[in-house]
Amino acid sequence: MNRLAGPLLFFSLLCVNSGLAQVTYSIPEEMPKGSSVGNIAQDLGLDIKRLISGRARIYTRSSDEYVELNRERGVLLVKDRIDREALCTETLLCAFHFQIILENPMEFYSVTVEITDINDNAPTFEKNEIAFKISESTITGAKFVLERAEDLDVGSNGIQNYELKPKDNFALKMHHNADGNKNVEMVLQKPLDREKREDISLVLTAVDGGQPQMSGTMMIVITVLDANDNAPVFTQHAYKATVTENSPKGTVVATVTASDVDHGSNGKITYSITNTLGNVRKMFEVNKETGDVSVIGNIDFEKSRHYEVNLRASDDGGLTDSCKLIIDVRDINDNKPEINIMSKSNVISENADVSTVVTMINIEDLDSGENGKVNCFTSENVPFSLKTTSDSFYSLVTDSELDRERASEYNITITCSDEGVPSLSSSVTLTLQISDVNDNPPVFERSSYEASIVENNTPGLSIFTVKARDADWNQNARVSYILEDSPVNGVPVSSYVSVSADSGVIHAVRSFDYEQIKDFHFRVKAQDGGSPPLSSNVTVKVLIQDQNDNPPQVLYPVQTGGSVVYEMVPRSADVGYLVTKVVAVDVDSGQNAWLSYKLQRATDRALFEVGLQNGEIRTIRQVSDKDPVKQILTVIVEDNGQPSRSATVTVTVGVADSFPEALSEMSDFAQDKEYDDNLTFYLVLALAVVSFLFITCVVVIISVKIYRWRQSRVLYHSNLPVIPYYPPRYSDTLGTGTLQHVYNYEVCRTTDSRKSDCKFGRAGSQNVLIMDPSSTGTMQRLQSEKSILDEPDSPVEVRLF
Ligand SMILES: *[C@@H]1O[C@H](CO)[C@@H](O)[C@H](O)[C@H]1NC(C)=O
Ligand SMILES: *[C@@H]1O[C@H](CO)[C@@H](O)[C@H](O)[C@H]1NC(C)=O
C-alpha cells in the first residue's frame, strides 16, 4: 500500500485559491489508517501555525469520515478503511469531497479525494460447481451456456478472461454483450464417449487483469449420457464346436459371447440364430441371454455332417454383430448295414455248375469310417459262399455240387456287420429252392420179389404189388411199371400176368393150374417220367400154390367097369398076412397129396385091416373055415387137403387054399354064369386084346412123350417133385437113377387087370414101373416120401402085373 500510495500522491492537484482553492488527492483504496493522503498545508500554502490558529478542520456532509486532518503536521491522514467497492460500487471514478474550514479568518478549501481501485477482489462464481448431463451422441458444436463470474473490481481489475481445463472436448467461447459483459459458452468440439469417460470434470477459471492477477474457479461436472453408439461384438468371428449325433435335446454345443460396451439397455445383448435356409433352426437354438447353443432336433450325421449356424447379437438399440458357429457332427455307429438284394434267383437247378451266381447284394452303411466298414458272411453248412466283387457288392455263389435229393431248399442267412464299437449287424435270409434234374432212377424196394398165388385163382386177381421209389421230384419221380416181355412156357408172359402201370399191382391174367405150372418169373421195369427217362428192373418170381383140386387116384387095384380083381388069401394064412396093397396117387402136392387109407366097408370087418398110411390090407385074425370065400372090402383113400378129397376102391378077396378053388368058389358066388363058362375064352381073348392094346399104347405113349418131353425141356422147369408115395412093391431097380421133376402118370387100363400088362413111364427116359404081385411077401414101402424128395432124380422101374 505504501508503495502504491507514493505515486498516487502525484495525482494530487494543488489549486489553492483563496476561498476557492481546491485540492484533489488521489489515493488507492484500502490505505492503512494513518497513511498520508497528502500534505494539505503545503498544498494549500498554509503554514502549520495558521492551521493551528485557524483551527482548521474538515467539514463534510456525510457522516462517514475517511480522512482526518493532522493540524500539527499539516497532513491529511486516512482515518478509516476506504473500500472503493463499498464507496462507489461500480463507478469507475470514485471520489469523495470535503472542505477544510479555517477560522480567523474564515476561509475554506475544497478537497477532493479520489479513490483509485486496487485489485483487491478476485473473480467469483456464484456456485462452486455446476453439472451437465450431456449425451455422448451430442454433435460437435453444441453450446452450453456457462455462468459468468463476478469481480467487484473495476477496470482492468475486473474479469478479463476465462479459461477451461482440460480442453479435450470443449472450448470456450465468449460473447460480448451490449452491456459490455461477456457471456461464456462451452462448445463441444470433440464428441464425448461414455465408454471412455463417463464423468468429466472441467475447471472453469475466470481471471482479472489486476496486478497481481486474481482468479476464481468453478467445477463443471459433465455426466456423459450413454447413447447406443456401440454395436455388440462377438468374441470370435467364427466358433467351432462338435456335437455327437443323436445327442439328446438340450445338449449345449457351444456358447457364444458378445459384448457391448454401451450401458444399460444399449448394452443388453440378445442372441439369435439368423439362418433362414436349411434346417439349422430346427436343430439348434440359442439361449437369448446366455448365448448357449443347444440341440433341439435330431442330430443325424448321416443327414448332415456339419452345420453352419449364423448367430446375431443385438442390443436393444438395434445394433448387431454376427458370427458363425461351425458345428461338426461326430459320427456314432447308429446305422446298421443295409442289405439290398439287387437280383436273386429263387430256384437253381441241382446240376448247376460250381460258382454259379445265385444272388447279388449291395451293402450300404450310412455311418462313416470304421462304423461304415462292413463285412458279410453266410450261414455255415450251406454250399454257398459270398464273393465280393467290389466294395459293398457281393455275390452269392454255389461253392459245391448241389443235390436236390439231399437238400431241396436252403435258407441262406447273410449277415453283415460293421466294424464300429459296438458293432451293428443285420442279416437277411434267402430261401433258395433246388430244382430237380432227373438224376435218380427208380429203385425197387427189394432186389427181387417172390409172390405166391393159389392155383385156380380167378383171372384178374391181384397177386401183389411191386413198388419202386424215385428220389427225384414230381414228373421225374413219377414211376410207371412196365412188364418186360419174355416167354413163359412158350407163351408171352403177358398172357400170365399184367402190371398196372401206375400202381405196380400185378394181376393174374388167367387162372393158374399148379399141376401145369408151378412157378415162373418175369421182369418188371420201373421207369420215371423224366426226360430222358431213367429206369431199373426187378425180377419177380411167382410161385403157384397147390390147392386140393385133385382127388386121389387109385392105381391098384385097378378099377374097371365090369371086372373084378381078386386077391387070394390062403386059409392057412397067419395073422398079419399081407393080402394086397392099395396104391393111390394124388397129383396135388404136399398135404393135398398126403394119402390115408381106411377100410370103409367089409364083409367081415374083424378079418382085415388097412394100413392107414401104406394102404396094406392085412389079416388081423386067423382065417377060419367058416369065413366065406369071397370077402369084399371097400377102401377109402383120402388126401389131407382142406377139404379133403377121396376115392374108394373095392377089393375082392378070395379066401381059399388055391387059386382055382378060389376061382370056383368065386364063380359060385358070382351071379354071372356066362362069365364063369367063358372064363377061359375071355381070359385068352382079353390077353390078346390087352397085349395088342398094350403095344399100341406103348407106341403111342412113347411118341407122345417124346414130343412132350422135348417141349418141356425147352419150356418148363420145376424143382418140386410131385409124387408123395410110391405104390407098394415099387422097386428102385436102378437106385442111382434120376426121377424127373415132373412125374406124369400114364395109367393103362385093361378090361381084365389080371391079363393086362401096363408099362408106363416117361417117354424119353428108361424108367419103367414094374409091379410084381408075386412078390407080395416082400412088399414093403420102399422109401418115404421125404427120401424120394431127397433123390428126386432116381430112375424108377415098376413092373405091374
Ligand atoms: C427255411 O425257412 C422256412 C421259413 O422259415 C422254413 O419253413 C423251412 O423249413 C426252412 N427250410 C430249411 C431247409 O431250413
Ligand atoms: C435189368 O437190370 C439189370 C441190372 O439191374 C440190367 O443189367 C439189365 O440190362 C436190365 N434189363 C433190361 C431189360 O433193362
PDB file of N, CA and C in Angstrom, residues 352-433:
ATOM      1  N   ALA A 352     -26.462-127.291 -61.368  1.00  0.00           N
ATOM      2  CA  ALA A 352     -25.781-126.029 -61.669  1.00  0.00           C
ATOM      3  C   ALA A 352     -24.287-126.174 -61.387  1.00  0.00           C
ATOM      4  N   ASP A 353     -23.516-125.496 -62.214  1.00  0.00           N
ATOM      5  CA  ASP A 353     -22.063-125.562 -62.032  1.00  0.00           C
ATOM      6  C   ASP A 353     -21.665-124.880 -60.728  1.00  0.00           C
ATOM      7  N   VAL A 354     -20.533-125.286 -60.240  1.00  0.00           N
ATOM      8  CA  VAL A 354     -19.959-124.589 -59.090  1.00  0.00           C
ATOM      9  C   VAL A 354     -19.646-123.161 -59.529  1.00  0.00           C
ATOM     10  N   SER A 355     -19.830-122.242 -58.637  1.00  0.00           N
ATOM     11  CA  SER A 355     -19.601-120.815 -58.884  1.00  0.00           C
ATOM     12  C   SER A 355     -20.724-120.153 -59.667  1.00  0.00           C
ATOM     13  N   THR A 356     -21.852-120.794 -59.727  1.00  0.00           N
ATOM     14  CA  THR A 356     -22.998-120.129 -60.330  1.00  0.00           C
ATOM     15  C   THR A 356     -23.486-119.037 -59.372  1.00  0.00           C
ATOM     16  N   VAL A 357     -23.701-117.879 -59.945  1.00  0.00           N
ATOM     17  CA  VAL A 357     -24.156-116.770 -59.113  1.00  0.00           C
ATOM     18  C   VAL A 357     -25.639-116.917 -58.837  1.00  0.00           C
ATOM     19  N   VAL A 358     -25.981-116.848 -57.595  1.00  0.00           N
ATOM     20  CA  VAL A 358     -27.367-117.032 -57.192  1.00  0.00           C
ATOM     21  C   VAL A 358     -28.015-115.688 -56.871  1.00  0.00           C
ATOM     22  N   THR A 359     -27.275-114.876 -56.163  1.00  0.00           N
ATOM     23  CA  THR A 359     -27.856-113.619 -55.696  1.00  0.00           C
ATOM     24  C   THR A 359     -26.773-112.550 -55.704  1.00  0.00           C
ATOM     25  N   MET A 360     -27.171-111.352 -56.042  1.00  0.00           N
ATOM     26  CA  MET A 360     -26.239-110.245 -55.911  1.00  0.00           C
ATOM     27  C   MET A 360     -26.814-109.255 -54.916  1.00  0.00           C
ATOM     28  N   ILE A 361     -25.962-108.858 -54.004  1.00  0.00           N
ATOM     29  CA  ILE A 361     -26.455-107.921 -52.996  1.00  0.00           C
ATOM     30  C   ILE A 361     -25.546-106.706 -52.916  1.00  0.00           C
ATOM     31  N   ASN A 362     -26.130-105.672 -52.446  1.00  0.00           N
ATOM     32  CA  ASN A 362     -25.420-104.414 -52.271  1.00  0.00           C
ATOM     33  C   ASN A 362     -25.556-104.025 -50.813  1.00  0.00           C
ATOM     34  N   ILE A 363     -24.428-103.650 -50.225  1.00  0.00           N
ATOM     35  CA  ILE A 363     -24.415-103.328 -48.805  1.00  0.00           C
ATOM     36  C   ILE A 363     -24.211-101.836 -48.648  1.00  0.00           C
ATOM     37  N   GLU A 364     -24.939-101.281 -47.768  1.00  0.00           N
ATOM     38  CA  GLU A 364     -24.774 -99.860 -47.506  1.00  0.00           C
ATOM     39  C   GLU A 364     -24.784 -99.622 -46.014  1.00  0.00           C
ATOM     40  N   ASP A 365     -23.822 -98.857 -45.580  1.00  0.00           N
ATOM     41  CA  ASP A 365     -23.852 -98.448 -44.171  1.00  0.00           C
ATOM     42  C   ASP A 365     -23.669 -96.943 -44.171  1.00  0.00           C
ATOM     43  N   LEU A 366     -24.634 -96.275 -43.609  1.00  0.00           N
ATOM     44  CA  LEU A 366     -24.614 -94.818 -43.684  1.00  0.00           C
ATOM     45  C   LEU A 366     -23.543 -94.217 -42.803  1.00  0.00           C
ATOM     46  N   ASP A 367     -23.067 -94.972 -41.839  1.00  0.00           N
ATOM     47  CA  ASP A 367     -22.042 -94.426 -40.977  1.00  0.00           C
ATOM     48  C   ASP A 367     -20.749 -94.280 -41.758  1.00  0.00           C
ATOM     49  N   SER A 368     -19.830 -93.571 -41.153  1.00  0.00           N
ATOM     50  CA  SER A 368     -18.584 -93.358 -41.868  1.00  0.00           C
ATOM     51  C   SER A 368     -17.451 -93.990 -41.088  1.00  0.00           C
ATOM     52  N   GLY A 369     -16.334 -94.052 -41.732  1.00  0.00           N
ATOM     53  CA  GLY A 369     -15.159 -94.610 -41.090  1.00  0.00           C
ATOM     54  C   GLY A 369     -15.362 -96.076 -40.747  1.00  0.00           C
ATOM     55  N   GLU A 370     -14.824 -96.448 -39.608  1.00  0.00           N
ATOM     56  CA  GLU A 370     -14.944 -97.840 -39.174  1.00  0.00           C
ATOM     57  C   GLU A 370     -16.406 -98.227 -39.025  1.00  0.00           C
ATOM     58  N   ASN A 371     -17.174 -97.264 -38.608  1.00  0.00           N
ATOM     59  CA  ASN A 371     -18.601 -97.542 -38.394  1.00  0.00           C
ATOM     60  C   ASN A 371     -19.300 -97.929 -39.683  1.00  0.00           C
ATOM     61  N   GLY A 372     -18.676 -97.602 -40.794  1.00  0.00           N
ATOM     62  CA  GLY A 372     -19.326 -97.877 -42.061  1.00  0.00           C
ATOM     63  C   GLY A 372     -18.635 -98.977 -42.832  1.00  0.00           C
ATOM     64  N   LYS A 373     -17.610 -99.568 -42.239  1.00  0.00           N
ATOM     65  CA  LYS A 373     -16.924-100.688 -42.917  1.00  0.00           C
ATOM     66  C   LYS A 373     -17.676-101.956 -42.611  1.00  0.00           C
ATOM     67  N   VAL A 374     -18.047-102.657 -43.637  1.00  0.00           N
ATOM     68  CA  VAL A 374     -18.966-103.777 -43.462  1.00  0.00           C
ATOM     69  C   VAL A 374     -18.326-105.059 -43.972  1.00  0.00           C
ATOM     70  N   ASN A 375     -18.504-106.117 -43.206  1.00  0.00           N
ATOM     71  CA  ASN A 375     -18.085-107.442 -43.651  1.00  0.00           C
ATOM     72  C   ASN A 375     -19.301-108.348 -43.648  1.00  0.00           C
ATOM     73  N   CYS A 376     -19.372-109.190 -44.646  1.00  0.00           N
ATOM     74  CA  CYS A 376     -20.527-110.075 -44.764  1.00  0.00           C
ATOM     75  C   CYS A 376     -20.077-111.520 -44.786  1.00  0.00           C
ATOM     76  N   PHE A 377     -20.925-112.369 -44.267  1.00  0.00           N
ATOM     77  CA  PHE A 377     -20.652-113.804 -44.345  1.00  0.00           C
ATOM     78  C   PHE A 377     -21.974-114.549 -44.365  1.00  0.00           C
ATOM     79  N   THR A 378     -21.920-115.780 -44.813  1.00  0.00           N
ATOM     80  CA  THR A 378     -23.145-116.570 -44.920  1.00  0.00           C
ATOM     81  C   THR A 378     -23.203-117.558 -43.775  1.00  0.00           C
ATOM     82  N   SER A 379     -24.364-118.114 -43.625  1.00  0.00           N
ATOM     83  CA  SER A 379     -24.527-119.162 -42.635  1.00  0.00           C
ATOM     84  C   SER A 379     -23.639-120.341 -43.026  1.00  0.00           C
ATOM     85  N   GLU A 380     -23.220-121.050 -42.011  1.00  0.00           N
ATOM     86  CA  GLU A 380     -22.365-122.193 -42.299  1.00  0.00           C
ATOM     87  C   GLU A 380     -23.207-123.361 -42.783  1.00  0.00           C
ATOM     88  N   ASN A 381     -22.529-124.346 -43.250  1.00  0.00           N
ATOM     89  CA  ASN A 381     -23.173-125.586 -43.677  1.00  0.00           C
ATOM     90  C   ASN A 381     -24.107-125.393 -44.863  1.00  0.00           C
ATOM     91  N   VAL A 382     -23.864-124.410 -45.626  1.00  0.00           N
ATOM     92  CA  VAL A 382     -24.598-124.338 -46.880  1.00  0.00           C
ATOM     93  C   VAL A 382     -23.558-124.322 -47.994  1.00  0.00           C
ATOM     94  N   PRO A 383     -23.915-124.918 -49.092  1.00  0.00           N
ATOM     95  CA  PRO A 383     -22.926-124.986 -50.176  1.00  0.00           C
ATOM     96  C   PRO A 383     -22.871-123.680 -50.963  1.00  0.00           C
ATOM     97  N   PHE A 384     -22.912-122.585 -50.254  1.00  0.00           N
ATOM     98  CA  PHE A 384     -22.856-121.298 -50.928  1.00  0.00           C
ATOM     99  C   PHE A 384     -21.837-120.432 -50.208  1.00  0.00           C
ATOM    100  N   SER A 385     -21.233-119.557 -50.946  1.00  0.00           N
ATOM    101  CA  SER A 385     -20.310-118.634 -50.297  1.00  0.00           C
ATOM    102  C   SER A 385     -20.464-117.262 -50.931  1.00  0.00           C
ATOM    103  N   LEU A 386     -19.969-116.295 -50.216  1.00  0.00           N
ATOM    104  CA  LEU A 386     -20.077-114.919 -50.681  1.00  0.00           C
ATOM    105  C   LEU A 386     -18.778-114.519 -51.346  1.00  0.00           C
ATOM    106  N   LYS A 387     -18.909-113.904 -52.491  1.00  0.00           N
ATOM    107  CA  LYS A 387     -17.713-113.362 -53.121  1.00  0.00           C
ATOM    108  C   LYS A 387     -17.936-111.874 -53.251  1.00  0.00           C
ATOM    109  N   THR A 388     -16.915-111.146 -52.892  1.00  0.00           N
ATOM    110  CA  THR A 388     -17.078-109.709 -53.023  1.00  0.00           C
ATOM    111  C   THR A 388     -16.440-109.273 -54.322  1.00  0.00           C
ATOM    112  N   THR A 389     -17.205-108.524 -55.055  1.00  0.00           N
ATOM    113  CA  THR A 389     -16.704-108.097 -56.347  1.00  0.00           C
ATOM    114  C   THR A 389     -16.078-106.721 -56.227  1.00  0.00           C
ATOM    115  N   SER A 390     -16.677-105.891 -55.432  1.00  0.00           N
ATOM    116  CA  SER A 390     -16.060-104.608 -55.155  1.00  0.00           C
ATOM    117  C   SER A 390     -16.636-104.168 -53.828  1.00  0.00           C
ATOM    118  N   ASP A 391     -16.190-103.045 -53.380  1.00  0.00           N
ATOM    119  CA  ASP A 391     -16.711-102.545 -52.120  1.00  0.00           C
ATOM    120  C   ASP A 391     -18.222-102.563 -52.149  1.00  0.00           C
ATOM    121  N   SER A 392     -18.758-103.169 -51.167  1.00  0.00           N
ATOM    122  CA  SER A 392     -20.200-103.151 -50.945  1.00  0.00           C
ATOM    123  C   SER A 392     -21.009-103.923 -51.980  1.00  0.00           C
ATOM    124  N   PHE A 393     -20.346-104.654 -52.842  1.00  0.00           N
ATOM    125  CA  PHE A 393     -21.113-105.539 -53.716  1.00  0.00           C
ATOM    126  C   PHE A 393     -20.670-106.965 -53.479  1.00  0.00           C
ATOM    127  N   TYR A 394     -21.626-107.806 -53.264  1.00  0.00           N
ATOM    128  CA  TYR A 394     -21.303-109.205 -53.030  1.00  0.00           C
ATOM    129  C   TYR A 394     -22.149-110.061 -53.945  1.00  0.00           C
ATOM    130  N   SER A 395     -21.598-111.192 -54.311  1.00  0.00           N
ATOM    131  CA  SER A 395     -22.454-112.156 -54.998  1.00  0.00           C
ATOM    132  C   SER A 395     -22.382-113.476 -54.257  1.00  0.00           C
ATOM    133  N   LEU A 396     -23.526-114.086 -54.194  1.00  0.00           N
ATOM    134  CA  LEU A 396     -23.627-115.378 -53.525  1.00  0.00           C
ATOM    135  C   LEU A 396     -23.492-116.435 -54.611  1.00  0.00           C
ATOM    136  N   VAL A 397     -22.498-117.293 -54.464  1.00  0.00           N
ATOM    137  CA  VAL A 397     -22.272-118.301 -55.492  1.00  0.00           C
ATOM    138  C   VAL A 397     -22.294-119.676 -54.851  1.00  0.00           C
ATOM    139  N   THR A 398     -22.568-120.647 -55.686  1.00  0.00           N
ATOM    140  CA  THR A 398     -22.500-122.022 -55.194  1.00  0.00           C
ATOM    141  C   THR A 398     -21.031-122.375 -55.055  1.00  0.00           C
ATOM    142  N   ASP A 399     -20.704-123.103 -54.004  1.00  0.00           N
ATOM    143  CA  ASP A 399     -19.305-123.499 -53.899  1.00  0.00           C
ATOM    144  C   ASP A 399     -19.131-124.999 -53.823  1.00  0.00           C
ATOM    145  N   SER A 400     -20.197-125.716 -54.022  1.00  0.00           N
ATOM    146  CA  SER A 400     -20.027-127.156 -54.198  1.00  0.00           C
ATOM    147  C   SER A 400     -21.259-127.662 -54.929  1.00  0.00           C
ATOM    148  N   GLU A 401     -21.215-128.949 -55.245  1.00  0.00           N
ATOM    149  CA  GLU A 401     -22.303-129.525 -56.013  1.00  0.00           C
ATOM    150  C   GLU A 401     -23.594-129.517 -55.196  1.00  0.00           C
ATOM    151  N   LEU A 402     -24.659-129.353 -55.900  1.00  0.00           N
ATOM    152  CA  LEU A 402     -25.956-129.376 -55.222  1.00  0.00           C
ATOM    153  C   LEU A 402     -26.629-130.718 -55.486  1.00  0.00           C
ATOM    154  N   ASP A 403     -27.432-131.100 -54.584  1.00  0.00           N
ATOM    155  CA  ASP A 403     -28.197-132.328 -54.796  1.00  0.00           C
ATOM    156  C   ASP A 403     -29.565-132.117 -54.177  1.00  0.00           C
ATOM    157  N   ARG A 404     -30.535-132.026 -55.052  1.00  0.00           N
ATOM    158  CA  ARG A 404     -31.873-131.753 -54.540  1.00  0.00           C
ATOM    159  C   ARG A 404     -32.357-132.866 -53.641  1.00  0.00           C
ATOM    160  N   GLU A 405     -31.873-134.067 -53.906  1.00  0.00           N
ATOM    161  CA  GLU A 405     -32.340-135.197 -53.105  1.00  0.00           C
ATOM    162  C   GLU A 405     -31.780-135.132 -51.684  1.00  0.00           C
ATOM    163  N   ARG A 406     -30.685-134.436 -51.527  1.00  0.00           N
ATOM    164  CA  ARG A 406     -30.125-134.285 -50.186  1.00  0.00           C
ATOM    165  C   ARG A 406     -30.767-133.088 -49.495  1.00  0.00           C
ATOM    166  N   ALA A 407     -30.846-131.993 -50.192  1.00  0.00           N
ATOM    167  CA  ALA A 407     -31.464-130.796 -49.635  1.00  0.00           C
ATOM    168  C   ALA A 407     -32.156-130.089 -50.778  1.00  0.00           C
ATOM    169  N   SER A 408     -33.437-129.954 -50.614  1.00  0.00           N
ATOM    170  CA  SER A 408     -34.184-129.368 -51.715  1.00  0.00           C
ATOM    171  C   SER A 408     -34.381-127.879 -51.524  1.00  0.00           C
ATOM    172  N   GLU A 409     -33.956-127.404 -50.373  1.00  0.00           N
ATOM    173  CA  GLU A 409     -34.195-125.991 -50.086  1.00  0.00           C
ATOM    174  C   GLU A 409     -33.116-125.548 -49.121  1.00  0.00           C
ATOM    175  N   TYR A 410     -32.642-124.365 -49.340  1.00  0.00           N
ATOM    176  CA  TYR A 410     -31.663-123.824 -48.415  1.00  0.00           C
ATOM    177  C   TYR A 410     -32.165-122.487 -47.903  1.00  0.00           C
ATOM    178  N   ASN A 411     -32.019-122.312 -46.640  1.00  0.00           N
ATOM    179  CA  ASN A 411     -32.226-120.982 -46.066  1.00  0.00           C
ATOM    180  C   ASN A 411     -30.837-120.412 -45.839  1.00  0.00           C
ATOM    181  N   ILE A 412     -30.485-119.461 -46.649  1.00  0.00           N
ATOM    182  CA  ILE A 412     -29.130-118.922 -46.558  1.00  0.00           C
ATOM    183  C   ILE A 412     -29.231-117.579 -45.860  1.00  0.00           C
ATOM    184  N   THR A 413     -28.590-117.513 -44.742  1.00  0.00           N
ATOM    185  CA  THR A 413     -28.621-116.260 -43.994  1.00  0.00           C
ATOM    186  C   THR A 413     -27.339-115.493 -44.265  1.00  0.00           C
ATOM    187  N   ILE A 414     -27.500-114.308 -44.759  1.00  0.00           N
ATOM    188  CA  ILE A 414     -26.340-113.460 -44.991  1.00  0.00           C
ATOM    189  C   ILE A 414     -26.324-112.426 -43.879  1.00  0.00           C
ATOM    190  N   THR A 415     -25.232-112.383 -43.180  1.00  0.00           N
ATOM    191  CA  THR A 415     -25.115-111.452 -42.063  1.00  0.00           C
ATOM    192  C   THR A 415     -24.019-110.456 -42.385  1.00  0.00           C
ATOM    193  N   CYS A 416     -24.320-109.212 -42.203  1.00  0.00           N
ATOM    194  CA  CYS A 416     -23.322-108.174 -42.453  1.00  0.00           C
ATOM    195  C   CYS A 416     -23.179-107.371 -41.173  1.00  0.00           C
ATOM    196  N   SER A 417     -21.936-107.133 -40.785  1.00  0.00           N
ATOM    197  CA  SER A 417     -21.743-106.321 -39.596  1.00  0.00           C
ATOM    198  C   SER A 417     -20.658-105.294 -39.858  1.00  0.00           C
ATOM    199  N   ASP A 418     -20.801-104.165 -39.236  1.00  0.00           N
ATOM    200  CA  ASP A 418     -19.810-103.122 -39.434  1.00  0.00           C
ATOM    201  C   ASP A 418     -18.734-103.234 -38.368  1.00  0.00           C
ATOM    202  N   GLU A 419     -17.733-102.384 -38.493  1.00  0.00           N
ATOM    203  CA  GLU A 419     -16.597-102.513 -37.593  1.00  0.00           C
ATOM    204  C   GLU A 419     -16.657-101.518 -36.450  1.00  0.00           C
ATOM    205  N   GLY A 420     -17.812-100.915 -36.294  1.00  0.00           N
ATOM    206  CA  GLY A 420     -17.937 -99.973 -35.186  1.00  0.00           C
ATOM    207  C   GLY A 420     -17.899-100.693 -33.850  1.00  0.00           C
ATOM    208  N   VAL A 421     -17.759 -99.911 -32.816  1.00  0.00           N
ATOM    209  CA  VAL A 421     -17.766-100.480 -31.464  1.00  0.00           C
ATOM    210  C   VAL A 421     -18.873 -99.796 -30.688  1.00  0.00           C
ATOM    211  N   PRO A 422     -19.904-100.478 -30.297  1.00  0.00           N
ATOM    212  CA  PRO A 422     -20.152-101.879 -30.623  1.00  0.00           C
ATOM    213  C   PRO A 422     -20.611-102.016 -32.063  1.00  0.00           C
ATOM    214  N   SER A 423     -20.362-103.159 -32.594  1.00  0.00           N
ATOM    215  CA  SER A 423     -20.666-103.378 -33.998  1.00  0.00           C
ATOM    216  C   SER A 423     -22.163-103.588 -34.191  1.00  0.00           C
ATOM    217  N   LEU A 424     -22.656-103.102 -35.279  1.00  0.00           N
ATOM    218  CA  LEU A 424     -24.067-103.332 -35.611  1.00  0.00           C
ATOM    219  C   LEU A 424     -24.114-104.279 -36.794  1.00  0.00           C
ATOM    220  N   SER A 425     -25.126-105.083 -36.805  1.00  0.00           N
ATOM    221  CA  SER A 425     -25.206-106.012 -37.930  1.00  0.00           C
ATOM    222  C   SER A 425     -26.650-106.196 -38.334  1.00  0.00           C
ATOM    223  N   SER A 426     -26.818-106.660 -39.539  1.00  0.00           N
ATOM    224  CA  SER A 426     -28.153-107.024 -39.979  1.00  0.00           C
ATOM    225  C   SER A 426     -28.006-108.243 -40.862  1.00  0.00           C
ATOM    226  N   SER A 427     -29.095-108.913 -41.029  1.00  0.00           N
ATOM    227  CA  SER A 427     -28.995-110.131 -41.825  1.00  0.00           C
ATOM    228  C   SER A 427     -30.267-110.310 -42.630  1.00  0.00           C
ATOM    229  N   VAL A 428     -30.120-111.119 -43.651  1.00  0.00           N
ATOM    230  CA  VAL A 428     -31.261-111.407 -44.500  1.00  0.00           C
ATOM    231  C   VAL A 428     -31.217-112.897 -44.805  1.00  0.00           C
ATOM    232  N   THR A 429     -32.361-113.482 -44.879  1.00  0.00           N
ATOM    233  CA  THR A 429     -32.398-114.912 -45.163  1.00  0.00           C
ATOM    234  C   THR A 429     -33.044-115.129 -46.515  1.00  0.00           C
ATOM    235  N   LEU A 430     -32.305-115.811 -47.342  1.00  0.00           N
ATOM    236  CA  LEU A 430     -32.810-116.112 -48.674  1.00  0.00           C
ATOM    237  C   LEU A 430     -33.224-117.570 -48.690  1.00  0.00           C
ATOM    238  N   THR A 431     -34.335-117.807 -49.290  1.00  0.00           N
ATOM    239  CA  THR A 431     -34.752-119.185 -49.450  1.00  0.00           C
ATOM    240  C   THR A 431     -34.533-119.565 -50.896  1.00  0.00           C
ATOM    241  N   LEU A 432     -33.755-120.590 -51.065  1.00  0.00           N
ATOM    242  CA  LEU A 432     -33.406-120.996 -52.421  1.00  0.00           C
ATOM    243  C   LEU A 432     -33.897-122.422 -52.635  1.00  0.00           C
ATOM    244  N   GLN A 433     -34.688-122.598 -53.639  1.00  0.00           N
ATOM    245  CA  GLN A 433     -35.180-123.931 -53.974  1.00  0.00           C
ATOM    246  C   GLN A 433     -34.211-124.551 -54.967  1.00  0.00           C
TER     247      GLN A 433
END
